[in-house]
């Protein structure tokens, strides 16, 4: 498979694995976060609703208790008793012992005149018949006023109870301590930015907000009709986004407003989100790293298997080619040997005739003699070729003997040392000291080494280096002999043909083209293999792999 194909397969594995891993993970994480966010937000809003309803109930109870307290006082005492300020003071003191929620108390007759008063202000004798709260009290019997300044010129509100005592009608009025009431409202404030305050029906502030707005000022961001229950909603007022709970009081047309900063309340949710995002990012990185690692390993193994398969296929093709050419060579050798034998015999006969008959005086004698000599020389050369062809075709079984490859290489190099020295080629050796002996055919191995070293010398020409190294792989139980020359190298289009019989790049008459093919055949019979790597301009390396076979297993 080409590199582009491997890259495409690599991307497909990565994308498929990431898709099947990340899509369910993201879907699960997002759905869990969404469900958690919805549940947590609903819980916060429900808590705020409960807080507002509890606070409303507390304020309503406060008003109920104060109204009940004043009703009890009005209907258990007469006008004459309560207009006695000394007595009224004792009663007021007794009331304040239970809860100091009143500032003062007073009795007002039907004409609006303040006939008795106990408190810090000088209100005795003042007339309230023109005050709105006086008319509301006379009309309704019980009245809780809005906050107003009145004669004392200070914001306050009162609770007034009317009693009809025979023909006499009078009002018991008490002023609520606004500090206590404000504290009761502000008890609903939550967090650093939370707030709680009260508006009347005209959107006038009845208590002072925590951050902005003054008492008795009007606000324009709430225009809510009266409704039952409690509303909780997310609102943005003056650029400030917050949760608001609103509920109307039961005993007074006042709107209780409780504000919460969602960022404070949702802070645990934010922490959970960051935690989820952090864990998701870490998981994402691990999945990506794992996917890339697994995909890379798979592609590397696939490349290795394809490479091994390519080598195996090449070996099979080469073996098939060698077998076919071996049969062809055997036939050619037999067919050529017969006429060569006849030619050789006739050449001998002609030479005998030239010796027996005195034709030395013939003017063509030297030409006859030269022709006979050349015929004899080339017949011998042709016989050598056919002999090698027969050797190639016979596939002789190798001899089994212990072989020290290092010594065998030294012996082979000795054969070529003079020629290498003559060409100024240095043959360097680097043998493995622990190279074990193996059972093989030393003569055929030596022929392989000799062929490759001869080719190396021819490739270098002169003034070069040939390196011979041996190594041992205990895991694969084989040794490697590499022979490297620094010659011109072999082009790729030639490299695939060098083991083919009769293929040679040498000059005509300098080589038969059988050396490497015979070496290949020998190594195949010995259970080994030959690999070649070459780079034009840098040189060529033949690596001979030979299995390590112990003698007792043979």
mmCIF file with all atom_site columns, C-alpha atoms in Angstrom, residues 6-136:
data_model
loop_
_atom_site.group_PDB
_atom_site.id
_atom_site.type_symbol
_atom_site.label_atom_id
_atom_site.label_alt_id
_atom_site.label_comp_id
_atom_site.label_asym_id
_atom_site.label_entity_id
_atom_site.label_seq_id
_atom_site.pdbx_PDB_ins_code
_atom_site.Cartn_x
_atom_site.Cartn_y
_atom_site.Cartn_z
_atom_site.occupancy
_atom_site.B_iso_or_equiv
_atom_site.pdbx_formal_charge
_atom_site.auth_seq_id
_atom_site.auth_comp_id
_atom_site.auth_asym_id
_atom_site.auth_atom_id
_atom_site.pdbx_PDB_model_num
ATOM 1   C CA . UNK A 1 6   ? -1.555  4.342  4.753  1.00 0.00 ? 6   UNK A CA 1
ATOM 2   C CA . UNK A 1 7   ? -2.208  7.996  5.645  1.00 0.00 ? 7   UNK A CA 1
ATOM 3   C CA . UNK A 1 8   ? -5.795  7.708  4.470  1.00 0.00 ? 8   UNK A CA 1
ATOM 4   C CA . UNK A 1 9   ? -6.292  4.524  6.493  1.00 0.00 ? 9   UNK A CA 1
ATOM 5   C CA . UNK A 1 10  ? -4.620  6.179  9.508  1.00 0.00 ? 10  UNK A CA 1
ATOM 6   C CA . UNK A 1 11  ? -6.984  9.158  9.326  1.00 0.00 ? 11  UNK A CA 1
ATOM 7   C CA . UNK A 1 12  ? -9.967  6.859  8.909  1.00 0.00 ? 12  UNK A CA 1
ATOM 8   C CA . UNK A 1 13  ? -8.999  4.824  12.008 1.00 0.00 ? 13  UNK A CA 1
ATOM 9   C CA . UNK A 1 14  ? -8.366  7.982  14.049 1.00 0.00 ? 14  UNK A CA 1
ATOM 10  C CA . UNK A 1 15  ? -11.594 9.695  13.012 1.00 0.00 ? 15  UNK A CA 1
ATOM 11  C CA . UNK A 1 16  ? -13.697 6.564  13.450 1.00 0.00 ? 16  UNK A CA 1
ATOM 12  C CA . UNK A 1 17  ? -12.259 5.811  16.890 1.00 0.00 ? 17  UNK A CA 1
ATOM 13  C CA . UNK A 1 18  ? -12.592 9.417  18.021 1.00 0.00 ? 18  UNK A CA 1
ATOM 14  C CA . UNK A 1 19  ? -16.121 9.580  16.673 1.00 0.00 ? 19  UNK A CA 1
ATOM 15  C CA . UNK A 1 20  ? -17.296 6.443  18.463 1.00 0.00 ? 20  UNK A CA 1
ATOM 16  C CA . UNK A 1 21  ? -15.462 7.522  21.644 1.00 0.00 ? 21  UNK A CA 1
ATOM 17  C CA . UNK A 1 22  ? -16.158 11.246 21.841 1.00 0.00 ? 22  UNK A CA 1
ATOM 18  C CA . UNK A 1 23  ? -19.716 11.509 20.556 1.00 0.00 ? 23  UNK A CA 1
ATOM 19  C CA . UNK A 1 24  ? -21.216 9.283  23.317 1.00 0.00 ? 24  UNK A CA 1
ATOM 20  C CA . UNK A 1 25  ? -18.908 10.918 25.891 1.00 0.00 ? 25  UNK A CA 1
ATOM 21  C CA . UNK A 1 26  ? -19.900 14.455 24.864 1.00 0.00 ? 26  UNK A CA 1
ATOM 22  C CA . UNK A 1 27  ? -23.568 13.518 24.629 1.00 0.00 ? 27  UNK A CA 1
ATOM 23  C CA . UNK A 1 28  ? -23.472 11.934 28.079 1.00 0.00 ? 28  UNK A CA 1
ATOM 24  C CA . UNK A 1 29  ? -21.539 14.835 29.618 1.00 0.00 ? 29  UNK A CA 1
ATOM 25  C CA . UNK A 1 30  ? -23.740 17.532 28.082 1.00 0.00 ? 30  UNK A CA 1
ATOM 26  C CA . UNK A 1 31  ? -26.980 15.758 28.993 1.00 0.00 ? 31  UNK A CA 1
ATOM 27  C CA . UNK A 1 32  ? -25.784 15.198 32.573 1.00 0.00 ? 32  UNK A CA 1
ATOM 28  C CA . UNK A 1 33  ? -24.686 18.812 32.881 1.00 0.00 ? 33  UNK A CA 1
ATOM 29  C CA . UNK A 1 34  ? -27.972 20.045 31.388 1.00 0.00 ? 34  UNK A CA 1
ATOM 30  C CA . UNK A 1 35  ? -30.047 17.902 33.749 1.00 0.00 ? 35  UNK A CA 1
ATOM 31  C CA . UNK A 1 36  ? -27.915 18.976 36.706 1.00 0.00 ? 36  UNK A CA 1
ATOM 32  C CA . UNK A 1 37  ? -28.173 22.635 35.680 1.00 0.00 ? 37  UNK A CA 1
ATOM 33  C CA . UNK A 1 38  ? -31.963 22.462 35.298 1.00 0.00 ? 38  UNK A CA 1
ATOM 34  C CA . UNK A 1 39  ? -32.391 20.637 38.607 1.00 0.00 ? 39  UNK A CA 1
ATOM 35  C CA . UNK A 1 40  ? -30.027 22.940 40.466 1.00 0.00 ? 40  UNK A CA 1
ATOM 36  C CA . UNK A 1 41  ? -31.613 26.107 39.045 1.00 0.00 ? 41  UNK A CA 1
ATOM 37  C CA . UNK A 1 42  ? -35.079 24.800 39.892 1.00 0.00 ? 42  UNK A CA 1
ATOM 38  C CA . UNK A 1 43  ? -33.857 24.010 43.409 1.00 0.00 ? 43  UNK A CA 1
ATOM 39  C CA . UNK A 1 44  ? -32.490 27.541 43.836 1.00 0.00 ? 44  UNK A CA 1
ATOM 40  C CA . UNK A 1 45  ? -35.708 29.100 42.618 1.00 0.00 ? 45  UNK A CA 1
ATOM 41  C CA . UNK A 1 46  ? -37.723 26.825 44.865 1.00 0.00 ? 46  UNK A CA 1
ATOM 42  C CA . UNK A 1 47  ? -35.559 27.789 47.846 1.00 0.00 ? 47  UNK A CA 1
ATOM 43  C CA . UNK A 1 48  ? -36.054 31.455 47.008 1.00 0.00 ? 48  UNK A CA 1
ATOM 44  C CA . UNK A 1 49  ? -39.809 30.915 46.746 1.00 0.00 ? 49  UNK A CA 1
ATOM 45  C CA . UNK A 1 50  ? -39.841 29.176 50.125 1.00 0.00 ? 50  UNK A CA 1
ATOM 46  C CA . UNK A 1 51  ? -37.768 31.990 51.644 1.00 0.00 ? 51  UNK A CA 1
ATOM 47  C CA . UNK A 1 52  ? -40.197 34.627 50.347 1.00 0.00 ? 52  UNK A CA 1
ATOM 48  C CA . UNK A 1 53  ? -43.265 32.729 51.525 1.00 0.00 ? 53  UNK A CA 1
ATOM 49  C CA . UNK A 1 54  ? -41.762 32.145 54.966 1.00 0.00 ? 54  UNK A CA 1
ATOM 50  C CA . UNK A 1 55  ? -40.832 35.806 55.248 1.00 0.00 ? 55  UNK A CA 1
ATOM 51  C CA . UNK A 1 56  ? -44.301 36.884 54.127 1.00 0.00 ? 56  UNK A CA 1
ATOM 52  C CA . UNK A 1 57  ? -45.845 34.540 56.675 1.00 0.00 ? 57  UNK A CA 1
ATOM 53  C CA . UNK A 1 58  ? -43.609 36.007 59.393 1.00 0.00 ? 58  UNK A CA 1
ATOM 54  C CA . UNK A 1 59  ? -44.597 39.592 58.510 1.00 0.00 ? 59  UNK A CA 1
ATOM 55  C CA . UNK A 1 60  ? -48.282 38.660 58.320 1.00 0.00 ? 60  UNK A CA 1
ATOM 56  C CA . UNK A 1 61  ? -47.976 36.979 61.688 1.00 0.00 ? 61  UNK A CA 1
ATOM 57  C CA . UNK A 1 62  ? -46.275 40.074 63.074 1.00 0.00 ? 62  UNK A CA 1
ATOM 58  C CA . UNK A 1 63  ? -49.154 42.251 61.917 1.00 0.00 ? 63  UNK A CA 1
ATOM 59  C CA . UNK A 1 64  ? -51.730 39.737 63.162 1.00 0.00 ? 64  UNK A CA 1
ATOM 60  C CA . UNK A 1 65  ? -50.135 39.689 66.589 1.00 0.00 ? 65  UNK A CA 1
ATOM 61  C CA . UNK A 1 66  ? -49.902 43.488 66.787 1.00 0.00 ? 66  UNK A CA 1
ATOM 62  C CA . UNK A 1 67  ? -53.522 43.943 65.638 1.00 0.00 ? 67  UNK A CA 1
ATOM 63  C CA . UNK A 1 68  ? -54.674 41.259 68.061 1.00 0.00 ? 68  UNK A CA 1
ATOM 64  C CA . UNK A 1 69  ? -52.683 42.900 70.846 1.00 0.00 ? 69  UNK A CA 1
ATOM 65  C CA . UNK A 1 70  ? -54.288 46.298 70.185 1.00 0.00 ? 70  UNK A CA 1
ATOM 66  C CA . UNK A 1 71  ? -57.753 44.759 69.785 1.00 0.00 ? 71  UNK A CA 1
ATOM 67  C CA . UNK A 1 72  ? -57.392 42.991 73.121 1.00 0.00 ? 72  UNK A CA 1
ATOM 68  C CA . UNK A 1 73  ? -56.284 46.207 74.759 1.00 0.00 ? 73  UNK A CA 1
ATOM 69  C CA . UNK A 1 74  ? -59.116 48.243 73.234 1.00 0.00 ? 74  UNK A CA 1
ATOM 70  C CA . UNK A 1 75  ? -61.871 45.799 74.059 1.00 0.00 ? 75  UNK A CA 1
ATOM 71  C CA . UNK A 1 76  ? -60.707 44.964 77.584 1.00 0.00 ? 76  UNK A CA 1
ATOM 72  C CA . UNK A 1 77  ? -60.425 48.592 78.668 1.00 0.00 ? 77  UNK A CA 1
ATOM 73  C CA . UNK A 1 78  ? -62.750 51.549 78.587 1.00 0.00 ? 78  UNK A CA 1
ATOM 74  C CA . UNK A 1 79  ? -62.134 54.919 77.033 1.00 0.00 ? 79  UNK A CA 1
ATOM 75  C CA . UNK A 1 80  ? -61.933 56.451 80.469 1.00 0.00 ? 80  UNK A CA 1
ATOM 76  C CA . UNK A 1 81  ? -59.329 53.962 81.622 1.00 0.00 ? 81  UNK A CA 1
ATOM 77  C CA . UNK A 1 82  ? -57.095 54.409 78.604 1.00 0.00 ? 82  UNK A CA 1
ATOM 78  C CA . UNK A 1 83  ? -57.359 58.172 78.494 1.00 0.00 ? 83  UNK A CA 1
ATOM 79  C CA . UNK A 1 84  ? -55.731 58.088 81.921 1.00 0.00 ? 84  UNK A CA 1
ATOM 80  C CA . UNK A 1 85  ? -52.175 58.490 80.717 1.00 0.00 ? 85  UNK A CA 1
ATOM 81  C CA . UNK A 1 86  ? -50.688 57.051 83.892 1.00 0.00 ? 86  UNK A CA 1
ATOM 82  C CA . UNK A 1 87  ? -52.718 53.916 83.366 1.00 0.00 ? 87  UNK A CA 1
ATOM 83  C CA . UNK A 1 88  ? -52.015 53.928 79.663 1.00 0.00 ? 88  UNK A CA 1
ATOM 84  C CA . UNK A 1 89  ? -48.317 54.170 80.403 1.00 0.00 ? 89  UNK A CA 1
ATOM 85  C CA . UNK A 1 90  ? -48.500 51.104 82.675 1.00 0.00 ? 90  UNK A CA 1
ATOM 86  C CA . UNK A 1 91  ? -50.355 49.159 80.021 1.00 0.00 ? 91  UNK A CA 1
ATOM 87  C CA . UNK A 1 92  ? -47.887 50.242 77.332 1.00 0.00 ? 92  UNK A CA 1
ATOM 88  C CA . UNK A 1 93  ? -44.959 49.264 79.544 1.00 0.00 ? 93  UNK A CA 1
ATOM 89  C CA . UNK A 1 94  ? -46.522 45.859 80.047 1.00 0.00 ? 94  UNK A CA 1
ATOM 90  C CA . UNK A 1 95  ? -46.981 45.508 76.260 1.00 0.00 ? 95  UNK A CA 1
ATOM 91  C CA . UNK A 1 96  ? -43.367 46.440 75.614 1.00 0.00 ? 96  UNK A CA 1
ATOM 92  C CA . UNK A 1 97  ? -42.175 43.817 78.083 1.00 0.00 ? 97  UNK A CA 1
ATOM 93  C CA . UNK A 1 98  ? -43.440 41.145 75.685 1.00 0.00 ? 98  UNK A CA 1
ATOM 94  C CA . UNK A 1 99  ? -42.081 42.703 72.490 1.00 0.00 ? 99  UNK A CA 1
ATOM 95  C CA . UNK A 1 100 ? -40.664 46.122 71.950 1.00 0.00 ? 100 UNK A CA 1
ATOM 96  C CA . UNK A 1 101 ? -42.313 46.486 68.577 1.00 0.00 ? 101 UNK A CA 1
ATOM 97  C CA . UNK A 1 102 ? -44.165 49.735 69.366 1.00 0.00 ? 102 UNK A CA 1
ATOM 98  C CA . UNK A 1 103 ? -42.765 53.233 69.588 1.00 0.00 ? 103 UNK A CA 1
ATOM 99  C CA . UNK A 1 104 ? -45.764 54.932 71.159 1.00 0.00 ? 104 UNK A CA 1
ATOM 100 C CA . UNK A 1 105 ? -49.466 54.539 71.788 1.00 0.00 ? 105 UNK A CA 1
ATOM 101 C CA . UNK A 1 106 ? -52.362 56.977 71.909 1.00 0.00 ? 106 UNK A CA 1
ATOM 102 C CA . UNK A 1 107 ? -56.138 57.387 72.205 1.00 0.00 ? 107 UNK A CA 1
ATOM 103 C CA . UNK A 1 108 ? -58.000 59.505 69.666 1.00 0.00 ? 108 UNK A CA 1
ATOM 104 C CA . UNK A 1 109 ? -61.625 60.466 70.068 1.00 0.00 ? 109 UNK A CA 1
ATOM 105 C CA . UNK A 1 110 ? -64.198 60.494 67.312 1.00 0.00 ? 110 UNK A CA 1
ATOM 106 C CA . UNK A 1 111 ? -63.284 64.079 66.453 1.00 0.00 ? 111 UNK A CA 1
ATOM 107 C CA . UNK A 1 112 ? -59.724 63.128 65.712 1.00 0.00 ? 112 UNK A CA 1
ATOM 108 C CA . UNK A 1 113 ? -58.251 64.707 68.826 1.00 0.00 ? 113 UNK A CA 1
ATOM 109 C CA . UNK A 1 114 ? -55.333 62.947 70.421 1.00 0.00 ? 114 UNK A CA 1
ATOM 110 C CA . UNK A 1 115 ? -56.726 62.803 73.953 1.00 0.00 ? 115 UNK A CA 1
ATOM 111 C CA . UNK A 1 116 ? -54.078 60.547 75.500 1.00 0.00 ? 116 UNK A CA 1
ATOM 112 C CA . UNK A 1 117 ? -50.540 59.737 74.403 1.00 0.00 ? 117 UNK A CA 1
ATOM 113 C CA . UNK A 1 118 ? -47.562 57.762 75.698 1.00 0.00 ? 118 UNK A CA 1
ATOM 114 C CA . UNK A 1 119 ? -44.377 58.048 73.708 1.00 0.00 ? 119 UNK A CA 1
ATOM 115 C CA . UNK A 1 120 ? -41.315 60.144 72.919 1.00 0.00 ? 120 UNK A CA 1
ATOM 116 C CA . UNK A 1 121 ? -43.066 62.792 70.824 1.00 0.00 ? 121 UNK A CA 1
ATOM 117 C CA . UNK A 1 122 ? -45.328 65.727 71.768 1.00 0.00 ? 122 UNK A CA 1
ATOM 118 C CA . UNK A 1 123 ? -48.450 64.548 69.994 1.00 0.00 ? 123 UNK A CA 1
ATOM 119 C CA . UNK A 1 124 ? -51.054 65.113 72.695 1.00 0.00 ? 124 UNK A CA 1
ATOM 120 C CA . UNK A 1 125 ? -53.841 67.386 71.611 1.00 0.00 ? 125 UNK A CA 1
ATOM 121 C CA . UNK A 1 126 ? -53.125 67.105 67.901 1.00 0.00 ? 126 UNK A CA 1
ATOM 122 C CA . UNK A 1 127 ? -56.056 66.510 65.650 1.00 0.00 ? 127 UNK A CA 1
ATOM 123 C CA . UNK A 1 128 ? -56.023 63.745 62.985 1.00 0.00 ? 128 UNK A CA 1
ATOM 124 C CA . UNK A 1 129 ? -59.446 64.135 61.493 1.00 0.00 ? 129 UNK A CA 1
ATOM 125 C CA . UNK A 1 130 ? -57.909 65.206 58.212 1.00 0.00 ? 130 UNK A CA 1
ATOM 126 C CA . UNK A 1 131 ? -55.478 62.331 58.098 1.00 0.00 ? 131 UNK A CA 1
ATOM 127 C CA . UNK A 1 132 ? -56.209 59.542 55.644 1.00 0.00 ? 132 UNK A CA 1
ATOM 128 C CA . UNK A 1 133 ? -55.467 56.813 58.130 1.00 0.00 ? 133 UNK A CA 1
ATOM 129 C CA . UNK A 1 134 ? -58.040 58.301 60.579 1.00 0.00 ? 134 UNK A CA 1
ATOM 130 C CA . UNK A 1 135 ? -60.829 58.018 58.033 1.00 0.00 ? 135 UNK A CA 1
ATOM 131 C CA . UNK A 1 136 ? -59.747 54.537 56.949 1.00 0.00 ? 136 UNK A CA 1
#
